[in-house]
Coordinates of C-alpha atoms and ligand atoms in Angstrom, one line a residue:
M1373 CA 62.5 133.2 174.4
S1374 CA 62.0 131.9 178.1
K1375 CA 65.2 130.8 179.7
L1376 CA 65.7 126.9 180.7
L1377 CA 68.2 128.0 183.9
S1378 CA 66.5 130.6 185.6
I1379 CA 66.3 131.5 189.6
S1380 CA 62.6 130.8 190.8
D1381 CA 60.5 129.7 193.7
K1382 CA 60.8 126.3 192.7
P1383 CA 64.0 124.4 192.4
L1384 CA 65.1 123.2 188.9
I1385 CA 65.3 119.4 189.0
I1386 CA 67.7 117.7 186.6
A1387 CA 68.0 114.1 186.8
G1388 CA 68.9 111.0 184.1
P1389 CA 71.5 108.4 183.8
C1390 CA 75.6 109.2 184.5
S1391 CA 76.0 107.6 181.2
V1392 CA 73.6 106.8 178.1
E1393 CA 74.4 102.9 177.6
S1394 CA 71.7 101.7 175.4
P1395 CA 68.1 103.0 173.9
D1396 CA 66.4 100.7 176.4
R1397 CA 68.1 101.9 179.3
L1398 CA 67.4 105.4 178.2
N1399 CA 64.2 104.8 177.6
A1400 CA 63.4 103.2 181.0
V1401 CA 64.7 106.0 182.9
V1402 CA 63.2 108.6 180.9
K1403 CA 60.2 106.6 181.1
S1404 CA 59.8 106.7 184.9
I1405 CA 60.4 110.1 185.7
E1406 CA 59.1 112.0 182.6
S1407 CA 55.7 112.7 184.2
D1408 CA 56.7 114.0 187.2
P1409 CA 56.1 117.7 187.1
R1410 CA 59.1 118.5 189.5
I1411 CA 61.6 117.3 186.7
G1412 CA 62.6 119.8 184.5
L1413 CA 65.8 118.7 182.6
I1414 CA 66.9 115.3 181.5
R1415 CA 70.7 115.1 182.0
C1416 CA 72.5 112.4 180.4
G1417 CA 76.2 111.4 179.8
V1418 CA 77.2 111.3 176.2
W1419 CA 80.9 111.5 176.3
K1420 CA 82.6 110.6 179.5
P1421 CA 85.9 112.1 180.6
R1422 CA 87.6 109.3 182.4
T1423 CA 90.4 109.9 185.0
R1424 CA 92.4 106.6 183.9
P1425 CA 91.9 105.0 180.5
G1426 CA 90.6 101.8 180.0
G1427 CA 87.1 102.8 181.4
F1428 CA 83.4 103.5 179.4
E1429 CA 84.2 106.7 177.7
G1430 CA 80.5 107.2 176.6
M1431 CA 78.7 106.0 173.4
G1432 CA 79.4 109.4 171.4
E1433 CA 76.8 110.4 168.4
P1434 CA 74.8 107.1 168.3
A1435 CA 73.6 108.0 172.1
L1436 CA 72.6 111.6 170.4
Q1437 CA 70.2 109.5 168.0
W1438 CA 68.6 107.4 170.9
I1439 CA 68.1 110.8 172.7
A1440 CA 66.6 112.1 169.6
A1441 CA 64.4 109.0 169.2
C1442 CA 63.5 109.0 172.9
R1443 CA 62.3 112.4 173.1
Q1444 CA 59.9 111.9 169.9
Q1445 CA 58.5 109.4 172.2
M1446 CA 57.6 111.4 174.9
A1447 CA 54.0 112.9 175.0
T1448 CA 55.5 116.3 176.4
P1449 CA 59.0 116.4 175.5
L1450 CA 61.3 117.3 178.3
P1451 CA 64.5 119.2 177.5
F1452 CA 67.8 117.2 177.7
C1453 CA 71.2 118.2 178.6
C1454 CA 75.0 116.6 178.3
E1455 CA 78.4 117.4 178.9
V1456 CA 80.6 118.6 176.3
A1457 CA 84.3 118.6 176.2
R1458 CA 85.4 119.5 172.5
P1459 CA 84.0 122.3 169.8
E1460 CA 82.9 119.0 168.0
H1461 CA 80.9 118.1 170.8
V1462 CA 78.8 120.9 171.1
A1463 CA 78.2 121.0 167.0
L1464 CA 76.6 117.5 167.5
C1465 CA 74.6 118.6 170.2
V1466 CA 73.4 121.6 168.2
Q1467 CA 72.6 118.9 165.1
Y1468 CA 70.7 116.5 167.5
G1469 CA 68.6 119.4 169.3
I1470 CA 70.0 119.0 172.5
D1471 CA 68.8 121.7 174.9
A1472 CA 71.5 122.5 177.5
V1473 CA 75.1 121.3 177.8
W1474 CA 77.6 121.4 180.7
L1475 CA 81.4 122.0 181.2
G1476 CA 82.7 119.1 183.3
A1477 CA 84.9 119.8 186.3
R1478 CA 87.9 118.4 184.1
T1479 CA 87.1 121.1 181.4
S1480 CA 86.4 124.2 183.7
V1481 CA 90.0 124.0 185.0
N1482 CA 91.2 124.7 181.7
P1483 CA 90.7 128.4 180.4
F1484 CA 92.1 127.5 176.6
L1485 CA 89.6 124.9 176.3
V1486 CA 86.8 126.9 178.2
G1487 CA 87.6 129.9 175.2
E1488 CA 87.0 127.3 172.5
L1489 CA 84.0 125.9 173.7
A1490 CA 82.6 129.3 174.5
E1491 CA 83.5 130.2 170.6
A1492 CA 81.6 127.3 169.9
M1493 CA 78.5 128.0 171.6
R1494 CA 78.5 131.8 170.5
G1495 CA 75.0 132.1 168.2
T1496 CA 74.0 128.7 169.0
H1497 CA 70.5 128.6 171.3
L1498 CA 72.2 126.3 173.9
A1499 CA 71.8 126.9 177.5
V1500 CA 75.0 126.2 179.6
M1501 CA 76.1 125.3 182.9
V1502 CA 79.6 125.5 184.4
K1503 CA 80.8 122.5 186.8
N1504 CA 83.0 123.7 189.4
P1505 CA 87.0 122.9 188.5
I1506 CA 88.1 120.2 190.1
T1507 CA 90.4 121.9 192.1
P1508 CA 89.4 124.4 194.9
D1509 CA 89.9 127.6 192.6
I1510 CA 87.1 129.9 192.7
S1511 CA 88.5 132.2 190.1
L1512 CA 88.8 129.4 187.4
W1513 CA 85.0 129.2 188.1
I1514 CA 84.4 132.6 187.7
G1515 CA 86.3 132.9 184.8
A1516 CA 84.8 130.1 182.8
L1517 CA 81.3 131.7 183.4
E1518 CA 82.5 135.3 182.3
R1519 CA 84.3 133.4 178.9
L1520 CA 80.7 132.0 178.1
K1521 CA 79.0 135.6 179.0
Q1522 CA 81.6 137.1 176.7
A1523 CA 80.6 134.7 174.0
G1524 CA 76.6 135.9 174.0
I1525 CA 75.5 133.0 176.2
D1526 CA 72.8 134.4 178.7
D1527 CA 71.1 131.1 179.6
L1528 CA 73.7 130.0 182.4
A1529 CA 73.8 128.1 185.8
A1530 CA 76.9 126.8 188.1
I1531 CA 77.2 123.4 189.1
H1532 CA 78.7 122.4 192.1
R1533 CA 80.1 119.2 192.6
G1534 CA 82.6 119.0 195.2
F1535 CA 86.7 119.5 194.9
S1536 CA 89.4 116.9 194.9
T1537 CA 91.3 117.8 197.9
Y1538 CA 94.2 116.1 199.9
N1539 CA 91.2 114.8 202.3
N1540 CA 87.9 114.6 200.9
F1541 CA 86.3 113.9 204.4
G1542 CA 84.6 110.7 203.3
Y1543 CA 82.8 112.3 200.3
R1544 CA 83.9 111.6 196.8
N1545 CA 84.6 115.3 196.2
N1546 CA 84.8 117.6 199.1
P1547 CA 81.8 119.9 199.2
L1548 CA 83.7 122.6 200.8
W1549 CA 80.3 124.8 200.8
E1550 CA 82.0 128.2 201.4
I1551 CA 83.5 128.1 197.8
P1552 CA 79.4 128.1 196.0
I1553 CA 78.4 130.2 198.6
E1554 CA 81.1 132.5 197.7
L1555 CA 80.4 132.4 194.2
R1556 CA 76.5 132.9 194.5
R1557 CA 78.0 136.2 196.4
R1558 CA 80.0 137.3 193.8
M1559 CA 77.8 136.5 190.9
P1560 CA 74.1 136.5 192.5
E1561 CA 72.6 136.4 188.7
V1562 CA 73.6 133.0 187.9
P1563 CA 71.5 130.0 189.1
L1564 CA 73.2 127.8 191.1
L1565 CA 72.8 124.0 191.3
C1566 CA 74.1 121.4 193.2
D1567 CA 75.5 117.9 191.9
P1568 CA 74.9 115.6 195.1
S1569 CA 76.0 112.5 193.2
H1570 CA 79.3 113.5 192.5
I1571 CA 80.1 115.3 196.2
G1572 CA 78.3 112.1 198.0
G1573 CA 79.9 109.5 195.6
R1574 CA 77.3 107.0 197.3
R1575 CA 73.8 106.3 197.2
E1576 CA 73.0 106.9 200.7
L1577 CA 74.6 110.5 201.0
V1578 CA 72.4 111.9 197.9
A1579 CA 69.4 112.5 199.7
P1580 CA 71.1 114.4 202.8
L1581 CA 73.2 116.4 200.5
S1582 CA 70.5 117.3 198.3
Q1583 CA 68.5 118.7 201.3
M1584 CA 71.5 120.6 202.5
A1585 CA 71.9 122.4 199.3
L1586 CA 68.4 123.2 199.5
D1587 CA 69.0 124.9 203.2
L1588 CA 71.8 126.9 201.6
H1589 CA 69.5 128.2 199.0
F1590 CA 70.7 126.4 195.9
D1591 CA 68.3 126.8 192.8
G1592 CA 68.4 123.3 192.1
L1593 CA 69.8 119.7 191.7
I1594 CA 71.4 117.6 189.1
V1595 CA 70.9 114.0 190.3
E1596 CA 72.3 110.7 188.5
C1597 CA 69.5 108.4 188.3
H1598 CA 69.3 105.0 186.6
P1599 CA 67.1 101.9 186.3
E1600 CA 69.4 99.7 187.2
P1601 CA 72.3 101.4 189.2
D1602 CA 74.3 98.5 190.2
S1603 CA 75.2 97.3 186.7
A1604 CA 75.4 101.0 185.5
L1605 CA 78.6 101.2 183.2
T1606 CA 79.9 104.7 185.1
D1607 CA 79.2 105.9 188.4
S1608 CA 77.1 102.7 189.9
Q1609 CA 77.6 103.5 193.4
Q1610 CA 76.1 106.9 193.5
Q1611 CA 73.3 106.5 190.7
I1612 CA 69.9 105.9 192.3
T1613 CA 66.8 104.5 190.4
P1614 CA 63.7 106.4 189.9
N1615 CA 61.6 105.3 192.6
E1616 CA 64.3 106.5 194.9
L1617 CA 64.5 109.6 192.9
I1618 CA 60.8 110.3 193.2
T1619 CA 61.0 109.5 197.4
L1620 CA 63.9 111.9 197.2
L1621 CA 62.0 114.8 195.9
D1622 CA 58.8 113.8 198.2
N1623 CA 61.1 114.1 201.3
L1624 CA 63.0 117.5 200.4
K1625 CA 61.7 120.2 202.7
P1626 CA 61.5 123.4 201.0
R1627 CA 63.6 126.1 201.2
T1628 CA 62.6 129.0 203.3
H1629 CA 63.6 132.6 202.4
K1630 CA 63.4 133.8 206.1
E1631 CA 66.5 135.2 206.5
T1632 CA 66.0 136.7 209.8
G1633 CA 64.1 134.0 212.2
P1634 CA 63.2 134.0 215.8
S1635 CA 65.1 136.5 218.3
D1636 CA 67.2 133.6 220.1
L1637 CA 68.5 132.8 216.5
Q1638 CA 69.4 136.5 216.0
R1639 CA 70.8 136.7 219.8
M1640 CA 72.8 133.5 218.9
R1641 CA 74.1 135.3 215.5
E1642 CA 75.1 138.6 217.3
Q1643 CA 77.0 136.4 220.0
L1644 CA 79.1 134.4 216.6
D1645 CA 79.8 138.0 215.0
V1646 CA 81.3 139.1 218.3
I1647 CA 83.6 135.8 218.7
D1648 CA 84.4 136.5 214.6
A1649 CA 85.7 139.6 215.5
E1650 CA 87.5 138.4 218.3
I1651 CA 89.1 135.9 216.1
L1652 CA 90.5 138.4 213.8
R1653 CA 91.5 140.9 216.4
L1654 CA 93.9 137.8 217.7
L1655 CA 95.1 136.9 214.3
S1656 CA 96.1 140.7 213.6
Q1657 CA 97.9 140.2 217.1
R1658 CA 99.6 137.2 216.2
M1659 CA 100.5 138.3 212.8
K1660 CA 102.2 141.2 214.3
I1661 CA 104.1 139.2 216.5
S1662 CA 105.4 136.8 213.8
K1663 CA 106.3 139.8 211.7
D1664 CA 108.9 141.0 214.8
I1665 CA 110.0 137.0 215.0
G1666 CA 110.9 137.7 211.1
T1667 CA 113.2 140.4 212.2
I1668 CA 114.9 138.7 214.7
K1669 CA 115.6 135.6 212.6
Q1670 CA 116.8 137.7 209.6
A1671 CA 119.2 139.3 212.2
H1672 CA 120.4 136.1 213.2
N1673 CA 120.5 134.6 209.9
M1674 CA 118.0 132.0 211.1
P1675 CA 115.9 130.3 208.3
I1676 CA 112.2 131.4 208.8
Y1677 CA 110.9 127.8 208.6
Q1678 CA 112.0 125.5 211.2
P1679 CA 110.3 121.9 211.1
H1680 CA 111.0 121.1 214.6
R1681 CA 109.4 124.1 215.8
W1682 CA 106.5 123.7 213.4
Q1683 CA 106.0 120.0 214.7
Q1684 CA 105.7 121.2 218.2
V1685 CA 103.1 123.6 217.3
L1686 CA 101.3 121.2 215.4
D1687 CA 101.1 118.6 218.1
R1688 CA 99.9 121.2 220.7
Q1689 CA 97.3 122.2 218.7
M1690 CA 96.1 118.9 218.0
Q1691 CA 96.1 118.0 221.3
A1692 CA 93.9 121.3 222.2
A1693 CA 91.6 120.2 219.6
R1694 CA 91.1 117.0 221.4
E1695 CA 90.5 118.3 224.6
L1696 CA 87.8 121.0 223.5
G1697 CA 86.0 118.2 221.0
L1698 CA 86.8 119.9 217.9
D1699 CA 87.4 118.2 214.8
E1700 CA 91.2 117.3 214.3
E1701 CA 91.2 117.5 210.4
F1702 CA 89.6 121.0 210.8
V1703 CA 92.1 122.4 213.3
R1704 CA 95.1 120.6 211.3
E1705 CA 94.0 122.9 208.1
L1706 CA 93.2 126.1 210.4
T1707 CA 96.7 125.8 211.7
E1708 CA 98.6 125.0 208.5
K1709 CA 96.6 128.1 207.2
I1710 CA 97.6 130.4 210.0
H1711 CA 101.4 129.1 210.0
G1712 CA 101.5 129.8 206.1
E1713 CA 100.4 133.1 206.7
S1714 CA 102.7 133.6 209.7
L1715 CA 105.9 132.7 207.2
R1716 CA 104.5 134.9 204.6
M1717 CA 104.7 138.1 207.0
Q1718 CA 108.2 136.8 208.4
K1719 CA 109.6 137.1 204.7
Ligands
PEP2615 C1 79.3 113.9 185.3 O1 78.4 114.7 185.6 O2 78.7 112.5 185.1 C2 80.8 114.2 185.3 C3 81.6 113.6 184.6 O3 81.0 115.0 186.1 P1 82.2 115.7 186.7 O4 82.6 116.7 186.0 O5 81.7 116.4 188.0 O6 82.9 114.6 187.1
MN2616 MN1 78.7 110.7 186.9

C-alpha cells in the first residue's frame, strides 16, 4: 500500500481547521479547498488539549461522524487526519475511517503515553505524525518516533511546531530551527513537516514561516484553515481563510535542491567554516583557563559560582553586543551557555 506520508519532490500540504466545530463549518472549509490539487490531507481537531481548563475541548465522537459524512460528499475523497491523545481516541479513529493521526506537543513529551498510543496503533492502517514535544528536547521527539516504529508503524512523519522557551522571540512557539534540522540529520528517512500556524500564532506569520520551512527543505506543511477565523473556537488568531491558504500556496517559491550554488557563495561558506573552527578553538582555550580557575578556587575554598562576577561578565557582553550590532537575546543565551559550561569545567 502506498504511504500517505512520504518524501517527494512536491511538498505535502495538510490543511484544515484547528477544531471541528460544526458540520456546516467543516463542510464549508473542505468544499473550498478539496479541489486544489496541492492539498494532500485534511487536518481537523477532534479532541483539543487545552493548557488551561474552561476552553473548548473539541466535539469528540460527533466530530468523527461529521467527518465521515463530509467525506462521503466529496467527489474524490481526500484523507483526513486528527490528533489523538489517548488509546480510546485511536480506537475511535479506526472505527470512523480516519486515515492518519498525530501526537500533539503535550503528548510527545510523555514516553508512557506515547508507548500506550503506539500499542493502540499496532496493526492498524493509520499513518502517524509526531509533533515535537513542547520542551526543546530532541531525544523525546526521536524517542516517540522510535516507539512508533517499534510498534510496526512505518507510515510516519515528524511535525515541527516550535517550542515553549523562556523567551519565544515574538513567536507563539520558538522555532529553534536547529532542532528539526538536527532531527532530519539523525532520521533522514522520516518526512519532516512544518506547522507554521502553531509556531507563528499570528496570521501574518504563516506565509513567511511556510517559505522558511520550504527553504530549509522541509517535506511539507500543516496549516490551520477556517472559513471564519475570527470567530473560530480555538486558535482564532492564527487560522487563515481558504482563500488566504490558496494565495499562500500560489506564492510559495519551490524548494531548490541545489546544494552548492554559485562560486561566491562557496567562497563565503569557506570563510564561515574558518570562523566556526576559530570559535571552537577559542572556546577550548577559554575552558582550559576555566579549569585552572576551578583549581585555584578549590585551593582557596572559594565558591565556584560568584553572582557578582557573573553579573560583570554579562553586563560587559551585553554592552559589546550593542556595539557590534548583535541581537542582545542571542548574546545573552550564548553567554549563559558558555558560563554554564565553564562552571561545569570548574567542578
Ligand atoms: C493543534 O494542532 O491544533 C494543536 C493543539 O497542536 P500542538 O500540539 O502543536 O499545540
Ligand atoms: Mn490549533
